[in-house]
JSON list of C-alpha atoms in Angstrom, two decimals:
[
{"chain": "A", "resi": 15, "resn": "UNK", "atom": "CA", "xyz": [-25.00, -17.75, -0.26]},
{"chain": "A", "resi": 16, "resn": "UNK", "atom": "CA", "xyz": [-25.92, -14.24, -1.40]},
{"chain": "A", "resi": 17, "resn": "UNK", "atom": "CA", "xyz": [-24.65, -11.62, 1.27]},
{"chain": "A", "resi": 18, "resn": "UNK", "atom": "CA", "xyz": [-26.66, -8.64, 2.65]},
{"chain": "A", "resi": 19, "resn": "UNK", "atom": "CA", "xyz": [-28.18, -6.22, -0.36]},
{"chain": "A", "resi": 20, "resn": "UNK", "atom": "CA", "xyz": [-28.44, -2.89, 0.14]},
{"chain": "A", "resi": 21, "resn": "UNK", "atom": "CA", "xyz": [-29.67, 0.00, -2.33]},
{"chain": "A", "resi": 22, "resn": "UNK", "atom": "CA", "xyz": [-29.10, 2.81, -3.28]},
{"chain": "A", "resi": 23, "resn": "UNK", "atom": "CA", "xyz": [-24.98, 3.18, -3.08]},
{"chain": "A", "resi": 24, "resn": "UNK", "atom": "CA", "xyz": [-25.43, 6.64, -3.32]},
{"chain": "A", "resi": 25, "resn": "UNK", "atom": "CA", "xyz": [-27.09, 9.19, -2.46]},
{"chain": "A", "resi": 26, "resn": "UNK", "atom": "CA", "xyz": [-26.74, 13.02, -2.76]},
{"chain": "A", "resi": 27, "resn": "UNK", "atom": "CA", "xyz": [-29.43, 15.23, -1.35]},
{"chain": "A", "resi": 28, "resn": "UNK", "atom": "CA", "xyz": [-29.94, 18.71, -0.26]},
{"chain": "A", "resi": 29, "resn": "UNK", "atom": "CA", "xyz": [-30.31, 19.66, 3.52]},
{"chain": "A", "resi": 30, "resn": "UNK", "atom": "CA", "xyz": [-34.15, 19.33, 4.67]},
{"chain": "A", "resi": 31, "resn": "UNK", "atom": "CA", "xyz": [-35.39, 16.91, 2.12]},
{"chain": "A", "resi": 32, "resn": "UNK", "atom": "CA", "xyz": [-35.69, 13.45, 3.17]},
{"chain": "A", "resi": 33, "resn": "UNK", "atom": "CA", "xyz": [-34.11, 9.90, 1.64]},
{"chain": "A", "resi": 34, "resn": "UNK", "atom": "CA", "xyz": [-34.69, 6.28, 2.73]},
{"chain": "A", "resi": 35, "resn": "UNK", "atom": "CA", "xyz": [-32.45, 3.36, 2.19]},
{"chain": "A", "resi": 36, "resn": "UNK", "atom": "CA", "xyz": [-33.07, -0.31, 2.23]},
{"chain": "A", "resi": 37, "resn": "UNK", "atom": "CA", "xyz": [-31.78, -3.11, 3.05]},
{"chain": "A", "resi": 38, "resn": "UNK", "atom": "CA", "xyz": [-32.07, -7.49, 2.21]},
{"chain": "A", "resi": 39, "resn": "UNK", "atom": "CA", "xyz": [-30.46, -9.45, 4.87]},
{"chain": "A", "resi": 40, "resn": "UNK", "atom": "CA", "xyz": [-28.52, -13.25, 4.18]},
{"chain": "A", "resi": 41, "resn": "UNK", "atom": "CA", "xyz": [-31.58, -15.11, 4.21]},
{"chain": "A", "resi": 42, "resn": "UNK", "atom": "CA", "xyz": [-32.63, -16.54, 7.89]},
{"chain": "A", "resi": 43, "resn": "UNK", "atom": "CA", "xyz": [-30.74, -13.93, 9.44]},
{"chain": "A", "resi": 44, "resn": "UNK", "atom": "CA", "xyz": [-32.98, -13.16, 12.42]},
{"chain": "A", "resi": 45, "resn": "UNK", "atom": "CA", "xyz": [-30.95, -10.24, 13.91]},
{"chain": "A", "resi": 46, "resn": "UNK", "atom": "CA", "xyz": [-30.59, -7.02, 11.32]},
{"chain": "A", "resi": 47, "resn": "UNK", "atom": "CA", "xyz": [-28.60, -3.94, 12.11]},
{"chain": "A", "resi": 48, "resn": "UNK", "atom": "CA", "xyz": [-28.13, -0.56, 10.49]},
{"chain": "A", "resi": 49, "resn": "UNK", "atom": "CA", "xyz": [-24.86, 1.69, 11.47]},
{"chain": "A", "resi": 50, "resn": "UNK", "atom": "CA", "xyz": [-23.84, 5.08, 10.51]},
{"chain": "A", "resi": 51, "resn": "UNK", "atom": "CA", "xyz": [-20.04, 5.93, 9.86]},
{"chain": "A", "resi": 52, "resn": "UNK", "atom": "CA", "xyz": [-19.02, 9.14, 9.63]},
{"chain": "A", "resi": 53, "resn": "UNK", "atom": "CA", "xyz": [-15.80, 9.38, 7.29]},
{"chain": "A", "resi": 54, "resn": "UNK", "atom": "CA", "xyz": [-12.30, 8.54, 9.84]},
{"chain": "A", "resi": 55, "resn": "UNK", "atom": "CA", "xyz": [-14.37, 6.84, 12.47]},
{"chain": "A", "resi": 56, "resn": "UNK", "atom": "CA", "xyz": [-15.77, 3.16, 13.28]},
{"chain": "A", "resi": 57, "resn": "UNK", "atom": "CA", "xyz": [-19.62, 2.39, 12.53]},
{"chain": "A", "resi": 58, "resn": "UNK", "atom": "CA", "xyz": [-21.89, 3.34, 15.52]},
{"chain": "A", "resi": 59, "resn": "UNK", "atom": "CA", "xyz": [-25.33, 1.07, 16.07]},
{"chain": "A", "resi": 60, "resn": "UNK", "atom": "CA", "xyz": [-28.08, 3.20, 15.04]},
{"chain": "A", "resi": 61, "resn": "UNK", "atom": "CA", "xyz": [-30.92, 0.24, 15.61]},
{"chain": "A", "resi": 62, "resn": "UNK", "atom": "CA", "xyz": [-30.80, -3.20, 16.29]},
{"chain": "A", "resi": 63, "resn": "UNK", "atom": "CA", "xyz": [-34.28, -5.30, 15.52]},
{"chain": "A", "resi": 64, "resn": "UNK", "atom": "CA", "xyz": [-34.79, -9.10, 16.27]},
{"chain": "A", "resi": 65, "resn": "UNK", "atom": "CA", "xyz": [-36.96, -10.08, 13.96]},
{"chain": "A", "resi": 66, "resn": "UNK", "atom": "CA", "xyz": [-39.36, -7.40, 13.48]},
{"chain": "A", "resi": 67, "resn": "UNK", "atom": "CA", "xyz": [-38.74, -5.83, 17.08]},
{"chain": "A", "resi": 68, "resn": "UNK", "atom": "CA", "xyz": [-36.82, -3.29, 17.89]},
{"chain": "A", "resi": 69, "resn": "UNK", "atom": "CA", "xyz": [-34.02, -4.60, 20.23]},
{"chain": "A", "resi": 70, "resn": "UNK", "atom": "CA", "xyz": [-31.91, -1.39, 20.63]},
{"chain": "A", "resi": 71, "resn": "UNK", "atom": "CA", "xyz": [-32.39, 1.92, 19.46]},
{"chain": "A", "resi": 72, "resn": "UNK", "atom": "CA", "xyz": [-31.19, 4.07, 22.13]},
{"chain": "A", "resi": 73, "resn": "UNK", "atom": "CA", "xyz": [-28.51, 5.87, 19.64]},
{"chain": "A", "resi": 74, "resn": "UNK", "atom": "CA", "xyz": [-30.70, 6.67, 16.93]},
{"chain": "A", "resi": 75, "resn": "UNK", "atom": "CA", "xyz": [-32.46, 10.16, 16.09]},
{"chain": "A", "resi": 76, "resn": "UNK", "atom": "CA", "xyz": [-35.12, 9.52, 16.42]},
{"chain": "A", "resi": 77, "resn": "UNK", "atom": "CA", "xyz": [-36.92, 13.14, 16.04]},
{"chain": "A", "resi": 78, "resn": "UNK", "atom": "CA", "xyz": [-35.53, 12.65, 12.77]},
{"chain": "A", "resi": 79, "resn": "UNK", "atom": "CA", "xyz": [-34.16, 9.24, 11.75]},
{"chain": "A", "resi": 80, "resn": "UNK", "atom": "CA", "xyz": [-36.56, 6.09, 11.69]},
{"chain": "A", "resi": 81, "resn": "UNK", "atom": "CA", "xyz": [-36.70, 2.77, 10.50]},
{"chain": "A", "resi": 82, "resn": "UNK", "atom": "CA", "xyz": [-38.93, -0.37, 10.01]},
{"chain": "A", "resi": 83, "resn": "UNK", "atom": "CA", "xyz": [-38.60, -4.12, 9.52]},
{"chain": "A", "resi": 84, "resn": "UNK", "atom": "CA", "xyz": [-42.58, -4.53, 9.21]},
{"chain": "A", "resi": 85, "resn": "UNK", "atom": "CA", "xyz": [-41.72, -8.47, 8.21]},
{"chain": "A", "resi": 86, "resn": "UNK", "atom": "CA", "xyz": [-39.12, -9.17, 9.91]},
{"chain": "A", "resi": 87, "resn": "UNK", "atom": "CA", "xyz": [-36.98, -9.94, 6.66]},
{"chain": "A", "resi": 88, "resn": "UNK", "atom": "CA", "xyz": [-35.73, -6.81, 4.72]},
{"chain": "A", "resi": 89, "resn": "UNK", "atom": "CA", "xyz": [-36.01, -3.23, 6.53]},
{"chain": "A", "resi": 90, "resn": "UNK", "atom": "CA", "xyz": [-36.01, 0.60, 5.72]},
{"chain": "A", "resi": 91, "resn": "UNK", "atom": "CA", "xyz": [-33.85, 3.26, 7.66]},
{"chain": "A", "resi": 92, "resn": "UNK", "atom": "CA", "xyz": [-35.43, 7.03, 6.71]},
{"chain": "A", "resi": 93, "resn": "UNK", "atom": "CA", "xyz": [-33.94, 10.26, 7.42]},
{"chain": "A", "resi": 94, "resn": "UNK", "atom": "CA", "xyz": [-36.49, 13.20, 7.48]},
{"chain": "A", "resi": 95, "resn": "UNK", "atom": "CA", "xyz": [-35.48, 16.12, 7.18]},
{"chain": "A", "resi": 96, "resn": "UNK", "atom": "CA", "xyz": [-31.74, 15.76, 6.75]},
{"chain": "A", "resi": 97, "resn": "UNK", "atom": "CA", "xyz": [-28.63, 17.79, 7.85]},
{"chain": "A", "resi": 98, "resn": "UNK", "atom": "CA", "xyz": [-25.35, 17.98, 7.05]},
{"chain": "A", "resi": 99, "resn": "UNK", "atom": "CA", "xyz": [-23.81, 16.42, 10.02]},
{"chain": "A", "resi": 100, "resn": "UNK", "atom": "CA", "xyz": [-25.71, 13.52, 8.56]},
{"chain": "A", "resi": 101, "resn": "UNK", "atom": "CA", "xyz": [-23.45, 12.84, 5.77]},
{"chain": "A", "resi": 102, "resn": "UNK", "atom": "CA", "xyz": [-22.17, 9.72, 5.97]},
{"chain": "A", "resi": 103, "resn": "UNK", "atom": "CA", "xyz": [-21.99, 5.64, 4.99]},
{"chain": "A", "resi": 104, "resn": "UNK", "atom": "CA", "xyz": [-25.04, 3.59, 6.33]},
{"chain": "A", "resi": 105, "resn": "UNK", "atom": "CA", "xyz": [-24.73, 0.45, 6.71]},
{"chain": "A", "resi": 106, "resn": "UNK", "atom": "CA", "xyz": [-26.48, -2.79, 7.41]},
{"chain": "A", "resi": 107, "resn": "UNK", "atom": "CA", "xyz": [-25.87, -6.16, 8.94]},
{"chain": "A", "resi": 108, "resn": "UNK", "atom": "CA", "xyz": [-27.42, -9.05, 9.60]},
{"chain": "A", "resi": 109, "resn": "UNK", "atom": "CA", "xyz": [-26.61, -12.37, 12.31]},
{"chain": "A", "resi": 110, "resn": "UNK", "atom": "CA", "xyz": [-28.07, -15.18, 12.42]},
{"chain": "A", "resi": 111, "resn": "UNK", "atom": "CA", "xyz": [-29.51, -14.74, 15.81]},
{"chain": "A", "resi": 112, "resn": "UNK", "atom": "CA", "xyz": [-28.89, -12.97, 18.76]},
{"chain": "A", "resi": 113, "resn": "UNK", "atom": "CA", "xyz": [-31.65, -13.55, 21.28]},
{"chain": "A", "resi": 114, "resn": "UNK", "atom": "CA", "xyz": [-30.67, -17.38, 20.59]},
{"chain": "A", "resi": 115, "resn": "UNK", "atom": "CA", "xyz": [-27.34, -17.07, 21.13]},
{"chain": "A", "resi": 116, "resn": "UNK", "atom": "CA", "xyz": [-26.96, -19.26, 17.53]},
{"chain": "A", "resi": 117, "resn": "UNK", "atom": "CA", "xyz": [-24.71, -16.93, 15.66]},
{"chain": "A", "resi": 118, "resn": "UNK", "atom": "CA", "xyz": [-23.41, -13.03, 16.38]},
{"chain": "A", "resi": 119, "resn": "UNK", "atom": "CA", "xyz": [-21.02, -12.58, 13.85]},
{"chain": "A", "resi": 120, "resn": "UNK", "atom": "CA", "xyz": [-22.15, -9.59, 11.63]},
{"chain": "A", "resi": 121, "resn": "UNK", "atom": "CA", "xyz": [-22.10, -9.67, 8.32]},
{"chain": "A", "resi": 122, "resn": "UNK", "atom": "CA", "xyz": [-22.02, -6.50, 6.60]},
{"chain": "A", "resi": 123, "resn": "UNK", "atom": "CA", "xyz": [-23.79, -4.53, 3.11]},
{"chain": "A", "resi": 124, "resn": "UNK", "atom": "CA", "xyz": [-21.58, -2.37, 0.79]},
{"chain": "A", "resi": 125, "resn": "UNK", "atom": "CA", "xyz": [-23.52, 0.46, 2.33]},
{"chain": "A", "resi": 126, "resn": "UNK", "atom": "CA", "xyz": [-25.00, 3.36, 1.07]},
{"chain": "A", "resi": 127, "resn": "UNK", "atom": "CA", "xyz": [-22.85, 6.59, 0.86]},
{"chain": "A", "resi": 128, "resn": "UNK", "atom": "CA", "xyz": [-24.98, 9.49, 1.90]},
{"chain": "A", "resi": 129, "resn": "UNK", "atom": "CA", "xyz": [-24.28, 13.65, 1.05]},
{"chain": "A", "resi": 130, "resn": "UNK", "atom": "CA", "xyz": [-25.94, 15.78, 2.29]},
{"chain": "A", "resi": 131, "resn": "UNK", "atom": "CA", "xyz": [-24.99, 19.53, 0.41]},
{"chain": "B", "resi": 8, "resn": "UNK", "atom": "CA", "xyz": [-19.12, 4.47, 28.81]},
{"chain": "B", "resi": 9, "resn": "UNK", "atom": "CA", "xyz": [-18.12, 1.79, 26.80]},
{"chain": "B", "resi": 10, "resn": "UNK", "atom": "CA", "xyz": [-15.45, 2.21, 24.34]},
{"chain": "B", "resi": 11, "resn": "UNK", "atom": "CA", "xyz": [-12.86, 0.88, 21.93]},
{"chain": "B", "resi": 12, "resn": "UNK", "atom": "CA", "xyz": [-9.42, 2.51, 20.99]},
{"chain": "B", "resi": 13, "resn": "UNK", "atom": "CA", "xyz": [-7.46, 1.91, 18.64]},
{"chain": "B", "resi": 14, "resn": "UNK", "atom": "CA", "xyz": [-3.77, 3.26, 19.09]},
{"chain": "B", "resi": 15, "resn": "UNK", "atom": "CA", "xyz": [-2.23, 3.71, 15.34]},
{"chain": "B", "resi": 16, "resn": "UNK", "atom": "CA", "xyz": [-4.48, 5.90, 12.53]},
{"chain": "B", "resi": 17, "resn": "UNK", "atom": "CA", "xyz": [-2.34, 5.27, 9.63]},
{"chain": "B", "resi": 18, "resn": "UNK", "atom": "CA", "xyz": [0.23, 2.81, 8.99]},
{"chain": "B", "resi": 19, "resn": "UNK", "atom": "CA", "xyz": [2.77, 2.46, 6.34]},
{"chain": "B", "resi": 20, "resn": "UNK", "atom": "CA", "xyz": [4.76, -0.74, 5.63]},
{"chain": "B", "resi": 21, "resn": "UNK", "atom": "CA", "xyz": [6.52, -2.11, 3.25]},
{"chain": "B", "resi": 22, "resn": "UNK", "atom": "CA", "xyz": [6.27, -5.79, 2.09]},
{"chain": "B", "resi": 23, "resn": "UNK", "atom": "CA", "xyz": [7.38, -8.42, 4.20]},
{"chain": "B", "resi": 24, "resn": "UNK", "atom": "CA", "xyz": [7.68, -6.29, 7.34]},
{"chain": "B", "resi": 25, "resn": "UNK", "atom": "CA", "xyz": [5.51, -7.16, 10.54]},
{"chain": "B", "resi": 26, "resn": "UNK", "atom": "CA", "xyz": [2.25, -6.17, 11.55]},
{"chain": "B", "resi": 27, "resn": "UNK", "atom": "CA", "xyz": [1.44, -5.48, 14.59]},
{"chain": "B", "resi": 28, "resn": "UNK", "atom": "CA", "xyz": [-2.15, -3.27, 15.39]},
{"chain": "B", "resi": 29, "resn": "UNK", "atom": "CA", "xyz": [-3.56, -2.29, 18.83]},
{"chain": "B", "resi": 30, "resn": "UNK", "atom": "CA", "xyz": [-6.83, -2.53, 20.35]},
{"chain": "B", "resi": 31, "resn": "UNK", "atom": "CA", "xyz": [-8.28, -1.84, 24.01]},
{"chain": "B", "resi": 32, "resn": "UNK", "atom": "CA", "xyz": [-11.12, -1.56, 25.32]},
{"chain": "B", "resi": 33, "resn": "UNK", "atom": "CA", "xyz": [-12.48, 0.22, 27.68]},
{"chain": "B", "resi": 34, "resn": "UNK", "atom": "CA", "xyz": [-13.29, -1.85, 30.90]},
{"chain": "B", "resi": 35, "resn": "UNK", "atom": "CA", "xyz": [-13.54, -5.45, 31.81]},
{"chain": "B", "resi": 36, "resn": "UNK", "atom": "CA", "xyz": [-16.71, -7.88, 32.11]},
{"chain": "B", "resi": 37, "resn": "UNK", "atom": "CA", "xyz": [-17.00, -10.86, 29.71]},
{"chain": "B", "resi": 38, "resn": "UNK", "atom": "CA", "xyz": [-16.23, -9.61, 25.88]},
{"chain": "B", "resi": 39, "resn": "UNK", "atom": "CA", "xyz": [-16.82, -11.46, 22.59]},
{"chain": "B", "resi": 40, "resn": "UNK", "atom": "CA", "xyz": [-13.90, -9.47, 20.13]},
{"chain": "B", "resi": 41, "resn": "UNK", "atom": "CA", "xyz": [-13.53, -9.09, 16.20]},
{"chain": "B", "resi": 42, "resn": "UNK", "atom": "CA", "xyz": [-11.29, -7.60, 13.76]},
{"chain": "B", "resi": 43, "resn": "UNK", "atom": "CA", "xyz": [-12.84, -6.23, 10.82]},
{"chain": "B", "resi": 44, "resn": "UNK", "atom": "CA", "xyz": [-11.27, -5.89, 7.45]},
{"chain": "B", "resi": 45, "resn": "UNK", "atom": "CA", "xyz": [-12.61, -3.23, 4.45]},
{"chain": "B", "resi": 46, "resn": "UNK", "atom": "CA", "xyz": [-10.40, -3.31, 1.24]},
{"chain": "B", "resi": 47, "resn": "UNK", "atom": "CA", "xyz": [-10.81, -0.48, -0.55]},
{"chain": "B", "resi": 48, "resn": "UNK", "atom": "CA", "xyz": [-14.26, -0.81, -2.91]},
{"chain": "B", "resi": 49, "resn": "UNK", "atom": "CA", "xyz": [-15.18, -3.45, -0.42]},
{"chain": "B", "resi": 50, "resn": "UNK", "atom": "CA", "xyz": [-17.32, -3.92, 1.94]},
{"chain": "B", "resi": 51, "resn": "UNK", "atom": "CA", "xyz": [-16.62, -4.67, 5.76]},
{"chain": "B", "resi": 52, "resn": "UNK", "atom": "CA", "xyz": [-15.22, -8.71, 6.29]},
{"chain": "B", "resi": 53, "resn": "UNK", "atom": "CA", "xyz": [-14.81, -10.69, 9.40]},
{"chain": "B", "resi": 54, "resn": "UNK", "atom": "CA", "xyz": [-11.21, -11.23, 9.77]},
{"chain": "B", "resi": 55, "resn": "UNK", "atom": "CA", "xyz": [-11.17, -13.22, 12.59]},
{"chain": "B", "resi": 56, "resn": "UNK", "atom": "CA", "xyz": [-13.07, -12.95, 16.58]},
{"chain": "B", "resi": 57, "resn": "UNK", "atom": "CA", "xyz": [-12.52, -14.65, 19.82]},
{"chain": "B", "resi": 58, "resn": "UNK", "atom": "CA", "xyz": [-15.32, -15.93, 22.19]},
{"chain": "B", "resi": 59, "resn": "UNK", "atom": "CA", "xyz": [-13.53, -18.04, 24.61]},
{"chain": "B", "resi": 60, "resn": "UNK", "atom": "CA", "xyz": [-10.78, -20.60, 24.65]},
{"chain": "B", "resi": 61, "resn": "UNK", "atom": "CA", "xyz": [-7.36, -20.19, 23.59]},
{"chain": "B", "resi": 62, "resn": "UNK", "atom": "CA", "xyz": [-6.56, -15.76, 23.66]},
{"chain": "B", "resi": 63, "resn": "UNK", "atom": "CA", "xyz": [-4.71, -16.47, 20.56]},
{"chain": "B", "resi": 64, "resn": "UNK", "atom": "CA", "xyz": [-6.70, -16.75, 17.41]},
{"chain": "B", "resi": 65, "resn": "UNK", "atom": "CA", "xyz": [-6.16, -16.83, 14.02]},
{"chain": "B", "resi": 66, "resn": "UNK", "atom": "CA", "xyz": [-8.09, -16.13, 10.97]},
{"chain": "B", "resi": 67, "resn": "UNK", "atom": "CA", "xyz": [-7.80, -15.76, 7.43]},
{"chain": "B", "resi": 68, "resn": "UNK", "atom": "CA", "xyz": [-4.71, -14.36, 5.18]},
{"chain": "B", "resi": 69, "resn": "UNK", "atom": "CA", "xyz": [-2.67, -15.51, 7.62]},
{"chain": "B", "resi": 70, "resn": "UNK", "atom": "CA", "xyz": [-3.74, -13.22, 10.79]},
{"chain": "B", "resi": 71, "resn": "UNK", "atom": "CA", "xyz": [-3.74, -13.95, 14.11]},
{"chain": "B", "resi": 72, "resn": "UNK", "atom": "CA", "xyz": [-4.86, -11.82, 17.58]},
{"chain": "B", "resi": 73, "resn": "UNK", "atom": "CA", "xyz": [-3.96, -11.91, 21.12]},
{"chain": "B", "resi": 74, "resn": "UNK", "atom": "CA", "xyz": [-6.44, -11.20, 23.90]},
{"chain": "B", "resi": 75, "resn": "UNK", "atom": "CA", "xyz": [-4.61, -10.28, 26.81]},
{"chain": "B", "resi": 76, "resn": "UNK", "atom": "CA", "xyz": [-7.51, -9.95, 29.01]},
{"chain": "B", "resi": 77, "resn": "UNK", "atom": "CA", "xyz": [-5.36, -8.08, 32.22]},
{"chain": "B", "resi": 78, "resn": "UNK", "atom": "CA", "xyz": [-4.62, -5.59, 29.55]},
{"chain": "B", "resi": 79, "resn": "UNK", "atom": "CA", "xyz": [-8.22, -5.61, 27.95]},
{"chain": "B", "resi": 80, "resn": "UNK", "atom": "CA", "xyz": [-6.31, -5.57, 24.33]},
{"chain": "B", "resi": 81, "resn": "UNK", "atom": "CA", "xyz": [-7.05, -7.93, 21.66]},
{"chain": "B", "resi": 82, "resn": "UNK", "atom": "CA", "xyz": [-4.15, -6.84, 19.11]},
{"chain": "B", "resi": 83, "resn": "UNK", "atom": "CA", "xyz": [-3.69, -8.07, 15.21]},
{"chain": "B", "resi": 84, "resn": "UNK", "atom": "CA", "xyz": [-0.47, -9.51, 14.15]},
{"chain": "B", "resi": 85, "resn": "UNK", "atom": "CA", "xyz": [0.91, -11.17, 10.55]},
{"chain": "B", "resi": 86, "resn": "UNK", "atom": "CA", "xyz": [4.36, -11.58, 10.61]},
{"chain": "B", "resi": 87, "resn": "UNK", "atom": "CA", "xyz": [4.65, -10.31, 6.70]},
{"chain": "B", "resi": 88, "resn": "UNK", "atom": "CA", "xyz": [2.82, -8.50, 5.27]},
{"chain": "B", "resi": 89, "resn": "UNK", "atom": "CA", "xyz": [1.51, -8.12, 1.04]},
{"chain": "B", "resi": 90, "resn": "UNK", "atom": "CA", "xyz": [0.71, -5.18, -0.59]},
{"chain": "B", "resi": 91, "resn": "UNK", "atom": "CA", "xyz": [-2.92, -7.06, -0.60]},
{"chain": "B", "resi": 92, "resn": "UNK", "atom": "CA", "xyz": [-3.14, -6.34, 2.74]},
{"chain": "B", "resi": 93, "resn": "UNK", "atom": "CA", "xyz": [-3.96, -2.42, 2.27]},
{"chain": "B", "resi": 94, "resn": "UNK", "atom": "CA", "xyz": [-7.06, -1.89, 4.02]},
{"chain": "B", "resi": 95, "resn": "UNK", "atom": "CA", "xyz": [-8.97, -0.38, 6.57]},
{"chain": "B", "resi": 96, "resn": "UNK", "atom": "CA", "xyz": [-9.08, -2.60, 9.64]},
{"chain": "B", "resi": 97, "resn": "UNK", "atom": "CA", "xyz": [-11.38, -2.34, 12.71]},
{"chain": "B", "resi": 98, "resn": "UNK", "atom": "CA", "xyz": [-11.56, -3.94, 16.38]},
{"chain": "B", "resi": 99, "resn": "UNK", "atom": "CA", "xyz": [-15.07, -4.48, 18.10]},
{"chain": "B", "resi": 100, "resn": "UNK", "atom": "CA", "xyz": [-16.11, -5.39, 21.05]},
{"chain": "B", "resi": 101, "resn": "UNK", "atom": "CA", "xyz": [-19.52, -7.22, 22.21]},
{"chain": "B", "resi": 102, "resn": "UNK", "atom": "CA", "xyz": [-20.02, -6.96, 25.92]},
{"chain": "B", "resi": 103, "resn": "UNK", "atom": "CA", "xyz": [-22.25, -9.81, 26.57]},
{"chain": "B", "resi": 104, "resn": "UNK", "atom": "CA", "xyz": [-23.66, -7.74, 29.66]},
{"chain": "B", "resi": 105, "resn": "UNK", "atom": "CA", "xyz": [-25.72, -6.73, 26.71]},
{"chain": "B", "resi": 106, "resn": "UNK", "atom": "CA", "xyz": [-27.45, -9.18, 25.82]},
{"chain": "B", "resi": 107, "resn": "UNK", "atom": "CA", "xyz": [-28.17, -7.94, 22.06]},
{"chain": "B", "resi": 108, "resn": "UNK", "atom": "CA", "xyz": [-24.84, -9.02, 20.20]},
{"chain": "B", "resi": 109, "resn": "UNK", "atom": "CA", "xyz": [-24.34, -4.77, 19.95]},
{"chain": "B", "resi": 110, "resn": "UNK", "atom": "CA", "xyz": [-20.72, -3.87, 18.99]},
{"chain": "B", "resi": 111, "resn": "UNK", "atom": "CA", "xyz": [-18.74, -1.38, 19.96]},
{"chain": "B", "resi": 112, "resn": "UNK", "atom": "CA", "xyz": [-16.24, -0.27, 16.75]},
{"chain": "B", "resi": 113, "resn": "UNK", "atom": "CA", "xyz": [-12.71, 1.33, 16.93]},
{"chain": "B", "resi": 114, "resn": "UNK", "atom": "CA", "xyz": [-11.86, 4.39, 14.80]},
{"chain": "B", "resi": 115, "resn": "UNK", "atom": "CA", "xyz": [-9.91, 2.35, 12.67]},
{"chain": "B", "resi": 116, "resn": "UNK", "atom": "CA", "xyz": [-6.22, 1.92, 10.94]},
{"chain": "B", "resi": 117, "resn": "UNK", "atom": "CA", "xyz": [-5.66, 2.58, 7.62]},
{"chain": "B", "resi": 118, "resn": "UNK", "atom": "CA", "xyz": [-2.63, 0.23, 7.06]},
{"chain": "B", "resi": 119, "resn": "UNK", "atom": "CA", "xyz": [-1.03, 0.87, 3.54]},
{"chain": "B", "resi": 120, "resn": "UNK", "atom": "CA", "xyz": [1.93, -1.74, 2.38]},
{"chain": "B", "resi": 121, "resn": "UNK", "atom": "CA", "xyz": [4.21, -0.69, -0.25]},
{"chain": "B", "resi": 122, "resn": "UNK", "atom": "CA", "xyz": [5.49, -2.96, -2.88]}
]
């Protein structure tokens, strides 16, 4: 069973110009996460969707972070315009489905390392 | 707020020697709980998680946890440890008040084992 694909694994940007990651989840994985970890800390929930609804996004920027998961499979997190504090590893995760209850282990990506100079 | 701490940053070790990591969180309510596991180049594993049943769990490698739920701690043990075992490892918490499978991540412990 492939795992959950994620591209790019890197990314270096300047501050103010925007980037976009994406994101494949294990296939039939209802429930797809992305999390942000800032280097010495534990990943923090940026948006949960179920499906292609947004279940929780109350931690995400959202005057300048957004993201999509238009068919409910794979899904796109943008940051526009970025800053530094943004610098960080982004990850994503899938389950097989939480609103079912069938499944809320999270499997996770290899992420995508973000710098923002 | 809801939170998870983990009490040791960095731990050293040398083969064989026990393992013992901390984890509490930060009030009661009904919790699903997982340790995480990130070897370095690797991306983040499920080492093992408790739901209900039995408060001591194991999972792979040889690990096993405790939930002590009058302590709200769900700590990581292997009696010895391999120099395989250098990682990054990570306790979560899912409050099912939620309702959305969120979790809640420690800081994390680097634990390094020397040969």
């Amino acid at each position: 069973e492939a795992g959950v694909a994620q591209s790019p694994r890197y990314k270096i940007i300047e501050k103010r110009q925007s980037v976009a990651f994406w994101c494949n989840p294990i296939s039939g994985h209802a429930t797809l996460y992305w999390y942000q970890q800032i280097l010495g800390q534990g990943p923090k929930l940026l948006i949960q969707f179920q499906n292609n609804g947004v279940v929780d996004d109350s931690q995400l920027p959202k005057d300048r972070f957004s993201a999509e998961r238009l068919k409910g499979v794979d899904s796109t997190l943008k940051i526009q315009p970025a800053k530094l504090e943004d610098s960080a590893v982004y990850l994503c995760a899938s389950s097989l489905n939480v609103a079912a209850g069938t499944g809320i282990e999270q499997y996770f990506g290899p992420g995508t390392r973000l710098t923002v100079t | 707020a809801q939170s998870v701490s983990q009490h040791n940053h960095h731990v050293i070790l040398s083969e064989a020697a026990s393992l013992e990591l901390g984890c509490n969180y930060s009030y009661g309510g009904t919790v699903n709980l997982f340790w995480y596991v990130q070897y370095p180049g690797q991306h983040l594993q499920l080492l093992l998680k408790y739901f209900s049943g039995d408060p001591l769990v194991k999972g792979i490698k040889g690990f096993e946890a405790e939930f002590i739920k009058s302590k709200f701690s769900f700590n990581l043990r292997k009696p010895s440890v391999q120099w395989s075992d250098t990682a990054e490892y990570f306790c979560a918490v899912n409050w099912r008040s939620s309702n959305t499978g969120k979790l809640i991540f420690g800081q994390g412990t680097t634990l390094q084992v020397k040969p």
